């Protein structure tokens, strides 16, 4: 919890001033945090998720692989990803990530302000259903990008003021519960996403 307080600029005592929620709040200097295989659980994941939601959190890389966050902990971190304006790399391999977590990750993919570029989800309990949710988000974002490009008349979504999703790497290696159909859906969505 102390680490989460430090990265999110959160206060743990009742008499301390609350962290500013203004968009102009100064970001904290910590950019990368590697906590893999540190026996973190659901409570730590909830505290980290709260920190990620803070406008002062400037983390660009968070490695949580090998911790037993459980399905609810991994889902909390995934849901908080939508609020991050700095997170570029999130490693959630072997954490208990499952289909519930997929909806939070999908929401981050379609959130234009979320700069996530790399998601590591190997060794997860993600099934074809979760893969379909993520694939759908990639396709929805691609279609929104194409619509913005057409509306601009320039063929360029970014020129139309519609930032393209920055997701460029998605790891689902070892131990995943995906069948070929789920993997194929992700590959096709990634191909169309460009």
mmCIF file with all atom_site columns, C-alpha atoms in Angstrom:
data_model
loop_
_atom_site.group_PDB
_atom_site.id
_atom_site.type_symbol
_atom_site.label_atom_id
_atom_site.label_alt_id
_atom_site.label_comp_id
_atom_site.label_asym_id
_atom_site.label_entity_id
_atom_site.label_seq_id
_atom_site.pdbx_PDB_ins_code
_atom_site.Cartn_x
_atom_site.Cartn_y
_atom_site.Cartn_z
_atom_site.occupancy
_atom_site.B_iso_or_equiv
_atom_site.pdbx_formal_charge
_atom_site.auth_seq_id
_atom_site.auth_comp_id
_atom_site.auth_asym_id
_atom_site.auth_atom_id
_atom_site.pdbx_PDB_model_num
ATOM 1   C CA . UNK A 1 1   ? 0.000   0.000   0.000   1.00 0.00 ? 1   UNK A CA 1
ATOM 2   C CA . UNK A 1 2   ? 2.895   2.376   0.759   1.00 0.00 ? 2   UNK A CA 1
ATOM 3   C CA . UNK A 1 3   ? 4.193   1.890   -2.790  1.00 0.00 ? 3   UNK A CA 1
ATOM 4   C CA . UNK A 1 4   ? 0.743   2.644   -4.211  1.00 0.00 ? 4   UNK A CA 1
ATOM 5   C CA . UNK A 1 5   ? 0.538   5.782   -2.097  1.00 0.00 ? 5   UNK A CA 1
ATOM 6   C CA . UNK A 1 6   ? 3.928   6.906   -3.377  1.00 0.00 ? 6   UNK A CA 1
ATOM 7   C CA . UNK A 1 7   ? 3.174   6.347   -7.067  1.00 0.00 ? 7   UNK A CA 1
ATOM 8   C CA . UNK A 1 8   ? -0.285  7.855   -6.921  1.00 0.00 ? 8   UNK A CA 1
ATOM 9   C CA . UNK A 1 9   ? 0.500   10.771  -4.663  1.00 0.00 ? 9   UNK A CA 1
ATOM 10  C CA . UNK A 1 10  ? -2.184  9.518   -2.306  1.00 0.00 ? 10  UNK A CA 1
ATOM 11  C CA . UNK A 1 11  ? -2.325  10.380  1.369   1.00 0.00 ? 11  UNK A CA 1
ATOM 12  C CA . UNK A 1 12  ? -2.895  7.632   3.923   1.00 0.00 ? 12  UNK A CA 1
ATOM 13  C CA . UNK A 1 13  ? -3.609  9.736   7.007   1.00 0.00 ? 13  UNK A CA 1
ATOM 14  C CA . UNK A 1 14  ? -6.860  11.523  7.733   1.00 0.00 ? 14  UNK A CA 1
ATOM 15  C CA . UNK A 1 15  ? -5.197  14.810  8.700   1.00 0.00 ? 15  UNK A CA 1
ATOM 16  C CA . UNK A 1 16  ? -3.011  15.022  5.577   1.00 0.00 ? 16  UNK A CA 1
ATOM 17  C CA . UNK A 1 17  ? -4.289  17.125  2.672   1.00 0.00 ? 17  UNK A CA 1
ATOM 18  C CA . UNK A 1 18  ? -5.948  15.165  -0.107  1.00 0.00 ? 18  UNK A CA 1
ATOM 19  C CA . UNK A 1 19  ? -4.104  14.756  -3.374  1.00 0.00 ? 19  UNK A CA 1
ATOM 20  C CA . UNK A 1 20  ? -5.141  17.235  -6.003  1.00 0.00 ? 20  UNK A CA 1
ATOM 21  C CA . UNK A 1 21  ? -7.503  15.897  -8.629  1.00 0.00 ? 21  UNK A CA 1
ATOM 22  C CA . UNK A 1 22  ? -6.816  18.771  -11.002 1.00 0.00 ? 22  UNK A CA 1
ATOM 23  C CA . UNK A 1 23  ? -5.608  17.861  -14.457 1.00 0.00 ? 23  UNK A CA 1
ATOM 24  C CA . UNK A 1 24  ? -2.734  20.276  -13.924 1.00 0.00 ? 24  UNK A CA 1
ATOM 25  C CA . UNK A 1 25  ? -1.460  18.448  -10.836 1.00 0.00 ? 25  UNK A CA 1
ATOM 26  C CA . UNK A 1 26  ? 2.264   17.774  -10.938 1.00 0.00 ? 26  UNK A CA 1
ATOM 27  C CA . UNK A 1 27  ? 3.147   14.216  -11.889 1.00 0.00 ? 27  UNK A CA 1
ATOM 28  C CA . UNK A 1 28  ? 5.325   12.240  -9.556  1.00 0.00 ? 28  UNK A CA 1
ATOM 29  C CA . UNK A 1 29  ? 8.774   11.369  -10.909 1.00 0.00 ? 29  UNK A CA 1
ATOM 30  C CA . UNK A 1 30  ? 8.532   7.558   -10.677 1.00 0.00 ? 30  UNK A CA 1
ATOM 31  C CA . UNK A 1 31  ? 8.105   6.218   -14.225 1.00 0.00 ? 31  UNK A CA 1
ATOM 32  C CA . UNK A 1 32  ? 8.842   2.485   -14.033 1.00 0.00 ? 32  UNK A CA 1
ATOM 33  C CA . UNK A 1 33  ? 7.928   0.037   -11.296 1.00 0.00 ? 33  UNK A CA 1
ATOM 34  C CA . UNK A 1 34  ? 8.934   -3.625  -11.438 1.00 0.00 ? 34  UNK A CA 1
ATOM 35  C CA . UNK A 1 35  ? 7.113   -5.652  -8.807  1.00 0.00 ? 35  UNK A CA 1
ATOM 36  C CA . UNK A 1 36  ? 7.109   -9.045  -10.487 1.00 0.00 ? 36  UNK A CA 1
ATOM 37  C CA . UNK A 1 37  ? 7.079   -12.138 -8.248  1.00 0.00 ? 37  UNK A CA 1
ATOM 38  C CA . UNK A 1 38  ? 6.740   -10.196 -4.978  1.00 0.00 ? 38  UNK A CA 1
ATOM 39  C CA . UNK A 1 39  ? 3.821   -12.163 -3.502  1.00 0.00 ? 39  UNK A CA 1
ATOM 40  C CA . UNK A 1 40  ? 1.413   -9.277  -4.060  1.00 0.00 ? 40  UNK A CA 1
ATOM 41  C CA . UNK A 1 41  ? -2.252  -10.183 -3.746  1.00 0.00 ? 41  UNK A CA 1
ATOM 42  C CA . UNK A 1 42  ? -5.699  -8.767  -4.287  1.00 0.00 ? 42  UNK A CA 1
ATOM 43  C CA . UNK A 1 43  ? -5.342  -5.976  -1.699  1.00 0.00 ? 43  UNK A CA 1
ATOM 44  C CA . UNK A 1 44  ? -2.088  -4.751  -3.233  1.00 0.00 ? 44  UNK A CA 1
ATOM 45  C CA . UNK A 1 45  ? -3.722  -4.823  -6.675  1.00 0.00 ? 45  UNK A CA 1
ATOM 46  C CA . UNK A 1 46  ? -6.623  -2.706  -5.391  1.00 0.00 ? 46  UNK A CA 1
ATOM 47  C CA . UNK A 1 47  ? -4.183  -0.157  -3.916  1.00 0.00 ? 47  UNK A CA 1
ATOM 48  C CA . UNK A 1 48  ? -2.179  -0.052  -7.159  1.00 0.00 ? 48  UNK A CA 1
ATOM 49  C CA . UNK A 1 49  ? -5.385  0.400   -9.155  1.00 0.00 ? 49  UNK A CA 1
ATOM 50  C CA . UNK A 1 50  ? -6.316  3.368   -6.973  1.00 0.00 ? 50  UNK A CA 1
ATOM 51  C CA . UNK A 1 51  ? -2.870  4.861   -7.531  1.00 0.00 ? 51  UNK A CA 1
ATOM 52  C CA . UNK A 1 52  ? -3.152  4.407   -11.308 1.00 0.00 ? 52  UNK A CA 1
ATOM 53  C CA . UNK A 1 53  ? -6.386  6.413   -11.236 1.00 0.00 ? 53  UNK A CA 1
ATOM 54  C CA . UNK A 1 54  ? -4.625  9.393   -9.661  1.00 0.00 ? 54  UNK A CA 1
ATOM 55  C CA . UNK A 1 55  ? -3.946  12.302  -12.032 1.00 0.00 ? 55  UNK A CA 1
ATOM 56  C CA . UNK A 1 56  ? -0.527  12.595  -10.360 1.00 0.00 ? 56  UNK A CA 1
ATOM 57  C CA . UNK A 1 57  ? 0.563   9.071   -11.290 1.00 0.00 ? 57  UNK A CA 1
ATOM 58  C CA . UNK A 1 58  ? 3.164   9.273   -14.038 1.00 0.00 ? 58  UNK A CA 1
ATOM 59  C CA . UNK A 1 59  ? 4.047   5.589   -14.293 1.00 0.00 ? 59  UNK A CA 1
ATOM 60  C CA . UNK A 1 60  ? 4.819   4.513   -17.836 1.00 0.00 ? 60  UNK A CA 1
ATOM 61  C CA . UNK A 1 61  ? 5.697   0.897   -17.029 1.00 0.00 ? 61  UNK A CA 1
ATOM 62  C CA . UNK A 1 62  ? 4.262   -1.464  -14.404 1.00 0.00 ? 62  UNK A CA 1
ATOM 63  C CA . UNK A 1 63  ? 5.414   -5.064  -14.111 1.00 0.00 ? 63  UNK A CA 1
ATOM 64  C CA . UNK A 1 64  ? 3.175   -7.228  -11.937 1.00 0.00 ? 64  UNK A CA 1
ATOM 65  C CA . UNK A 1 65  ? 3.861   -10.643 -13.487 1.00 0.00 ? 65  UNK A CA 1
ATOM 66  C CA . UNK A 1 66  ? 4.154   -13.633 -11.199 1.00 0.00 ? 66  UNK A CA 1
ATOM 67  C CA . UNK A 1 67  ? 2.038   -12.158 -8.404  1.00 0.00 ? 67  UNK A CA 1
ATOM 68  C CA . UNK A 1 68  ? -1.181  -13.841 -7.281  1.00 0.00 ? 68  UNK A CA 1
ATOM 69  C CA . UNK A 1 69  ? -3.401  -10.820 -7.852  1.00 0.00 ? 69  UNK A CA 1
ATOM 70  C CA . UNK A 1 70  ? -6.323  -13.118 -8.535  1.00 0.00 ? 70  UNK A CA 1
ATOM 71  C CA . UNK A 1 71  ? -9.100  -12.458 -10.988 1.00 0.00 ? 71  UNK A CA 1
ATOM 72  C CA . UNK A 1 72  ? -10.505 -9.491  -9.042  1.00 0.00 ? 72  UNK A CA 1
ATOM 73  C CA . UNK A 1 73  ? -7.074  -7.909  -8.494  1.00 0.00 ? 73  UNK A CA 1
ATOM 74  C CA . UNK A 1 74  ? -6.094  -8.238  -12.140 1.00 0.00 ? 74  UNK A CA 1
ATOM 75  C CA . UNK A 1 75  ? -9.509  -6.851  -13.131 1.00 0.00 ? 75  UNK A CA 1
ATOM 76  C CA . UNK A 1 76  ? -9.034  -3.843  -10.794 1.00 0.00 ? 76  UNK A CA 1
ATOM 77  C CA . UNK A 1 77  ? -5.684  -2.997  -12.384 1.00 0.00 ? 77  UNK A CA 1
ATOM 78  C CA . UNK A 1 78  ? -7.110  -3.501  -15.878 1.00 0.00 ? 78  UNK A CA 1
ATOM 79  C CA . UNK A 1 79  ? -10.095 -1.250  -15.117 1.00 0.00 ? 79  UNK A CA 1
ATOM 80  C CA . UNK A 1 80  ? -7.810  1.487   -13.763 1.00 0.00 ? 80  UNK A CA 1
ATOM 81  C CA . UNK A 1 81  ? -5.810  1.482   -16.990 1.00 0.00 ? 81  UNK A CA 1
ATOM 82  C CA . UNK A 1 82  ? -8.499  3.629   -18.659 1.00 0.00 ? 82  UNK A CA 1
ATOM 83  C CA . UNK A 1 83  ? -7.712  6.465   -16.260 1.00 0.00 ? 83  UNK A CA 1
ATOM 84  C CA . UNK A 1 84  ? -3.980  6.452   -16.901 1.00 0.00 ? 84  UNK A CA 1
ATOM 85  C CA . UNK A 1 85  ? -2.607  9.103   -19.216 1.00 0.00 ? 85  UNK A CA 1
ATOM 86  C CA . UNK A 1 86  ? 0.967   7.834   -18.976 1.00 0.00 ? 86  UNK A CA 1
ATOM 87  C CA . UNK A 1 87  ? 0.956   3.999   -18.824 1.00 0.00 ? 87  UNK A CA 1
ATOM 88  C CA . UNK A 1 88  ? 2.657   2.544   -21.904 1.00 0.00 ? 88  UNK A CA 1
ATOM 89  C CA . UNK A 1 89  ? 3.550   -0.957  -20.695 1.00 0.00 ? 89  UNK A CA 1
ATOM 90  C CA . UNK A 1 90  ? 1.568   -3.242  -18.372 1.00 0.00 ? 90  UNK A CA 1
ATOM 91  C CA . UNK A 1 91  ? 2.763   -6.741  -17.564 1.00 0.00 ? 91  UNK A CA 1
ATOM 92  C CA . UNK A 1 92  ? 0.078   -8.971  -16.094 1.00 0.00 ? 92  UNK A CA 1
ATOM 93  C CA . UNK A 1 93  ? 1.398   -12.414 -17.010 1.00 0.00 ? 93  UNK A CA 1
ATOM 94  C CA . UNK A 1 94  ? 0.670   -15.193 -14.497 1.00 0.00 ? 94  UNK A CA 1
ATOM 95  C CA . UNK A 1 95  ? -1.426  -12.943 -12.227 1.00 0.00 ? 95  UNK A CA 1
ATOM 96  C CA . UNK A 1 96  ? -4.881  -14.514 -12.461 1.00 0.00 ? 96  UNK A CA 1
ATOM 97  C CA . UNK A 1 97  ? -6.003  -12.405 -15.399 1.00 0.00 ? 97  UNK A CA 1
ATOM 98  C CA . UNK A 1 98  ? -9.221  -13.842 -16.807 1.00 0.00 ? 98  UNK A CA 1
ATOM 99  C CA . UNK A 1 99  ? -12.206 -12.966 -18.970 1.00 0.00 ? 99  UNK A CA 1
ATOM 100 C CA . UNK A 1 100 ? -13.481 -10.407 -16.402 1.00 0.00 ? 100 UNK A CA 1
ATOM 101 C CA . UNK A 1 101 ? -10.194 -8.529  -16.779 1.00 0.00 ? 101 UNK A CA 1
ATOM 102 C CA . UNK A 1 102 ? -10.624 -8.487  -20.546 1.00 0.00 ? 102 UNK A CA 1
ATOM 103 C CA . UNK A 1 103 ? -13.408 -5.903  -20.345 1.00 0.00 ? 103 UNK A CA 1
ATOM 104 C CA . UNK A 1 104 ? -11.156 -3.450  -18.481 1.00 0.00 ? 104 UNK A CA 1
ATOM 105 C CA . UNK A 1 105 ? -8.347  -3.988  -20.964 1.00 0.00 ? 105 UNK A CA 1
ATOM 106 C CA . UNK A 1 106 ? -10.771 -3.568  -23.862 1.00 0.00 ? 106 UNK A CA 1
ATOM 107 C CA . UNK A 1 107 ? -12.033 -0.295  -22.392 1.00 0.00 ? 107 UNK A CA 1
ATOM 108 C CA . UNK A 1 108 ? -8.449  0.975   -22.214 1.00 0.00 ? 108 UNK A CA 1
ATOM 109 C CA . UNK A 1 109 ? -7.841  0.024   -25.850 1.00 0.00 ? 109 UNK A CA 1
ATOM 110 C CA . UNK A 1 110 ? -10.813 2.096   -27.020 1.00 0.00 ? 110 UNK A CA 1
ATOM 111 C CA . UNK A 1 111 ? -10.070 5.069   -24.744 1.00 0.00 ? 111 UNK A CA 1
ATOM 112 C CA . UNK A 1 112 ? -8.308  7.606   -26.995 1.00 0.00 ? 112 UNK A CA 1
ATOM 113 C CA . UNK A 1 113 ? -6.387  9.193   -24.121 1.00 0.00 ? 113 UNK A CA 1
ATOM 114 C CA . UNK A 1 114 ? -4.941  5.899   -22.847 1.00 0.00 ? 114 UNK A CA 1
ATOM 115 C CA . UNK A 1 115 ? -1.423  5.530   -24.306 1.00 0.00 ? 115 UNK A CA 1
ATOM 116 C CA . UNK A 1 116 ? -1.026  1.793   -23.597 1.00 0.00 ? 116 UNK A CA 1
ATOM 117 C CA . UNK A 1 117 ? 1.355   0.309   -26.159 1.00 0.00 ? 117 UNK A CA 1
ATOM 118 C CA . UNK A 1 118 ? 2.241   -3.083  -24.657 1.00 0.00 ? 118 UNK A CA 1
ATOM 119 C CA . UNK A 1 119 ? 0.075   -5.589  -22.779 1.00 0.00 ? 119 UNK A CA 1
ATOM 120 C CA . UNK A 1 120 ? 1.593   -8.792  -21.463 1.00 0.00 ? 120 UNK A CA 1
ATOM 121 C CA . UNK A 1 121 ? -1.056  -11.400 -20.589 1.00 0.00 ? 121 UNK A CA 1
ATOM 122 C CA . UNK A 1 122 ? 0.722   -14.761 -20.877 1.00 0.00 ? 122 UNK A CA 1
ATOM 123 C CA . UNK A 1 123 ? -0.136  -17.555 -18.495 1.00 0.00 ? 123 UNK A CA 1
ATOM 124 C CA . UNK A 1 124 ? -3.606  -16.127 -18.058 1.00 0.00 ? 124 UNK A CA 1
ATOM 125 C CA . UNK A 1 125 ? -6.989  -17.775 -17.724 1.00 0.00 ? 125 UNK A CA 1
ATOM 126 C CA . UNK A 1 126 ? -8.201  -15.770 -20.712 1.00 0.00 ? 126 UNK A CA 1
ATOM 127 C CA . UNK A 1 127 ? -10.505 -17.906 -22.847 1.00 0.00 ? 127 UNK A CA 1
ATOM 128 C CA . UNK A 1 128 ? -11.966 -17.380 -26.295 1.00 0.00 ? 128 UNK A CA 1
ATOM 129 C CA . UNK A 1 129 ? -14.708 -15.235 -24.734 1.00 0.00 ? 129 UNK A CA 1
ATOM 130 C CA . UNK A 1 130 ? -12.147 -12.809 -23.264 1.00 0.00 ? 130 UNK A CA 1
ATOM 131 C CA . UNK A 1 131 ? -10.190 -12.818 -26.501 1.00 0.00 ? 131 UNK A CA 1
ATOM 132 C CA . UNK A 1 132 ? -13.379 -11.897 -28.357 1.00 0.00 ? 132 UNK A CA 1
ATOM 133 C CA . UNK A 1 133 ? -13.860 -8.880  -26.050 1.00 0.00 ? 133 UNK A CA 1
ATOM 134 C CA . UNK A 1 134 ? -10.309 -7.636  -26.699 1.00 0.00 ? 134 UNK A CA 1
ATOM 135 C CA . UNK A 1 135 ? -10.569 -8.378  -30.431 1.00 0.00 ? 135 UNK A CA 1
ATOM 136 C CA . UNK A 1 136 ? -13.864 -6.479  -30.540 1.00 0.00 ? 136 UNK A CA 1
ATOM 137 C CA . UNK A 1 137 ? -12.216 -3.474  -28.892 1.00 0.00 ? 137 UNK A CA 1
ATOM 138 C CA . UNK A 1 138 ? -9.397  -3.511  -31.429 1.00 0.00 ? 138 UNK A CA 1
ATOM 139 C CA . UNK A 1 139 ? -11.918 -3.676  -34.266 1.00 0.00 ? 139 UNK A CA 1
ATOM 140 C CA . UNK A 1 140 ? -14.116 -0.948  -32.734 1.00 0.00 ? 140 UNK A CA 1
ATOM 141 C CA . UNK A 1 141 ? -11.084 1.314   -32.385 1.00 0.00 ? 141 UNK A CA 1
ATOM 142 C CA . UNK A 1 142 ? -9.996  0.606   -35.955 1.00 0.00 ? 142 UNK A CA 1
ATOM 143 C CA . UNK A 1 143 ? -13.470 1.419   -37.262 1.00 0.00 ? 143 UNK A CA 1
ATOM 144 C CA . UNK A 1 144 ? -13.550 4.645   -35.225 1.00 0.00 ? 144 UNK A CA 1
ATOM 145 C CA . UNK A 1 145 ? -10.119 5.544   -36.642 1.00 0.00 ? 145 UNK A CA 1
ATOM 146 C CA . UNK A 1 146 ? -11.357 4.896   -40.188 1.00 0.00 ? 146 UNK A CA 1
ATOM 147 C CA . UNK A 1 147 ? -14.546 6.915   -39.611 1.00 0.00 ? 147 UNK A CA 1
ATOM 148 C CA . UNK A 1 148 ? -12.531 9.854   -38.260 1.00 0.00 ? 148 UNK A CA 1
ATOM 149 C CA . UNK A 1 149 ? -10.236 9.676   -41.282 1.00 0.00 ? 149 UNK A CA 1
ATOM 150 C CA . UNK A 1 150 ? -13.187 9.687   -43.685 1.00 0.00 ? 150 UNK A CA 1
ATOM 151 C CA . UNK A 1 151 ? -14.844 12.561  -41.824 1.00 0.00 ? 151 UNK A CA 1
ATOM 152 C CA . UNK A 1 152 ? -11.668 14.619  -42.095 1.00 0.00 ? 152 UNK A CA 1
ATOM 153 C CA . UNK A 1 153 ? -11.543 14.124  -45.842 1.00 0.00 ? 153 UNK A CA 1
ATOM 154 C CA . UNK A 1 154 ? -7.783  13.717  -45.468 1.00 0.00 ? 154 UNK A CA 1
ATOM 155 C CA . UNK A 1 155 ? -7.567  9.987   -44.895 1.00 0.00 ? 155 UNK A CA 1
ATOM 156 C CA . UNK A 1 156 ? -5.733  10.559  -41.621 1.00 0.00 ? 156 UNK A CA 1
ATOM 157 C CA . UNK A 1 157 ? -7.512  9.912   -38.312 1.00 0.00 ? 157 UNK A CA 1
ATOM 158 C CA . UNK A 1 158 ? -4.883  11.815  -36.297 1.00 0.00 ? 158 UNK A CA 1
ATOM 159 C CA . UNK A 1 159 ? -5.298  14.846  -38.549 1.00 0.00 ? 159 UNK A CA 1
ATOM 160 C CA . UNK A 1 160 ? -9.004  14.712  -37.790 1.00 0.00 ? 160 UNK A CA 1
ATOM 161 C CA . UNK A 1 161 ? -8.241  15.052  -34.088 1.00 0.00 ? 161 UNK A CA 1
ATOM 162 C CA . UNK A 1 162 ? -8.879  11.368  -33.438 1.00 0.00 ? 162 UNK A CA 1
ATOM 163 C CA . UNK A 1 163 ? -5.770  9.831   -31.871 1.00 0.00 ? 163 UNK A CA 1
ATOM 164 C CA . UNK A 1 164 ? -5.090  6.307   -33.050 1.00 0.00 ? 164 UNK A CA 1
ATOM 165 C CA . UNK A 1 165 ? -4.804  3.571   -30.445 1.00 0.00 ? 165 UNK A CA 1
ATOM 166 C CA . UNK A 1 166 ? -1.192  3.159   -29.439 1.00 0.00 ? 166 UNK A CA 1
ATOM 167 C CA . UNK A 1 167 ? -1.451  -0.572  -28.671 1.00 0.00 ? 167 UNK A CA 1
ATOM 168 C CA . UNK A 1 168 ? 1.220   -2.228  -30.766 1.00 0.00 ? 168 UNK A CA 1
ATOM 169 C CA . UNK A 1 169 ? 2.222   -5.318  -28.749 1.00 0.00 ? 169 UNK A CA 1
ATOM 170 C CA . UNK A 1 170 ? -0.056  -7.893  -27.164 1.00 0.00 ? 170 UNK A CA 1
ATOM 171 C CA . UNK A 1 171 ? 1.531   -10.942 -25.569 1.00 0.00 ? 171 UNK A CA 1
ATOM 172 C CA . UNK A 1 172 ? -0.584  -14.038 -24.894 1.00 0.00 ? 172 UNK A CA 1
ATOM 173 C CA . UNK A 1 173 ? 2.167   -16.636 -24.756 1.00 0.00 ? 173 UNK A CA 1
ATOM 174 C CA . UNK A 1 174 ? 2.554   -19.723 -22.540 1.00 0.00 ? 174 UNK A CA 1
ATOM 175 C CA . UNK A 1 175 ? -0.255  -21.252 -20.572 1.00 0.00 ? 175 UNK A CA 1
ATOM 176 C CA . UNK A 1 176 ? -3.155  -19.344 -22.053 1.00 0.00 ? 176 UNK A CA 1
ATOM 177 C CA . UNK A 1 177 ? -6.505  -21.109 -22.277 1.00 0.00 ? 177 UNK A CA 1
ATOM 178 C CA . UNK A 1 178 ? -7.147  -19.768 -25.774 1.00 0.00 ? 178 UNK A CA 1
ATOM 179 C CA . UNK A 1 179 ? -8.186  -22.201 -28.454 1.00 0.00 ? 179 UNK A CA 1
ATOM 180 C CA . UNK A 1 180 ? -7.244  -21.630 -32.103 1.00 0.00 ? 180 UNK A CA 1
ATOM 181 C CA . UNK A 1 181 ? -10.520 -19.772 -32.777 1.00 0.00 ? 181 UNK A CA 1
ATOM 182 C CA . UNK A 1 182 ? -9.838  -17.220 -30.010 1.00 0.00 ? 182 UNK A CA 1
ATOM 183 C CA . UNK A 1 183 ? -6.263  -16.738 -31.146 1.00 0.00 ? 183 UNK A CA 1
ATOM 184 C CA . UNK A 1 184 ? -7.439  -16.323 -34.739 1.00 0.00 ? 184 UNK A CA 1
ATOM 185 C CA . UNK A 1 185 ? -9.931  -13.631 -33.711 1.00 0.00 ? 185 UNK A CA 1
ATOM 186 C CA . UNK A 1 186 ? -7.125  -11.687 -32.013 1.00 0.00 ? 186 UNK A CA 1
ATOM 187 C CA . UNK A 1 187 ? -4.809  -12.085 -34.989 1.00 0.00 ? 187 UNK A CA 1
ATOM 188 C CA . UNK A 1 188 ? -7.478  -10.852 -37.410 1.00 0.00 ? 188 UNK A CA 1
ATOM 189 C CA . UNK A 1 189 ? -8.360  -7.890  -35.175 1.00 0.00 ? 189 UNK A CA 1
ATOM 190 C CA . UNK A 1 190 ? -4.678  -7.001  -34.780 1.00 0.00 ? 190 UNK A CA 1
ATOM 191 C CA . UNK A 1 191 ? -4.179  -7.224  -38.550 1.00 0.00 ? 191 UNK A CA 1
ATOM 192 C CA . UNK A 1 192 ? -7.089  -4.838  -39.179 1.00 0.00 ? 192 UNK A CA 1
ATOM 193 C CA . UNK A 1 193 ? -5.995  -2.582  -36.322 1.00 0.00 ? 193 UNK A CA 1
ATOM 194 C CA . UNK A 1 194 ? -2.750  -2.083  -38.182 1.00 0.00 ? 194 UNK A CA 1
#
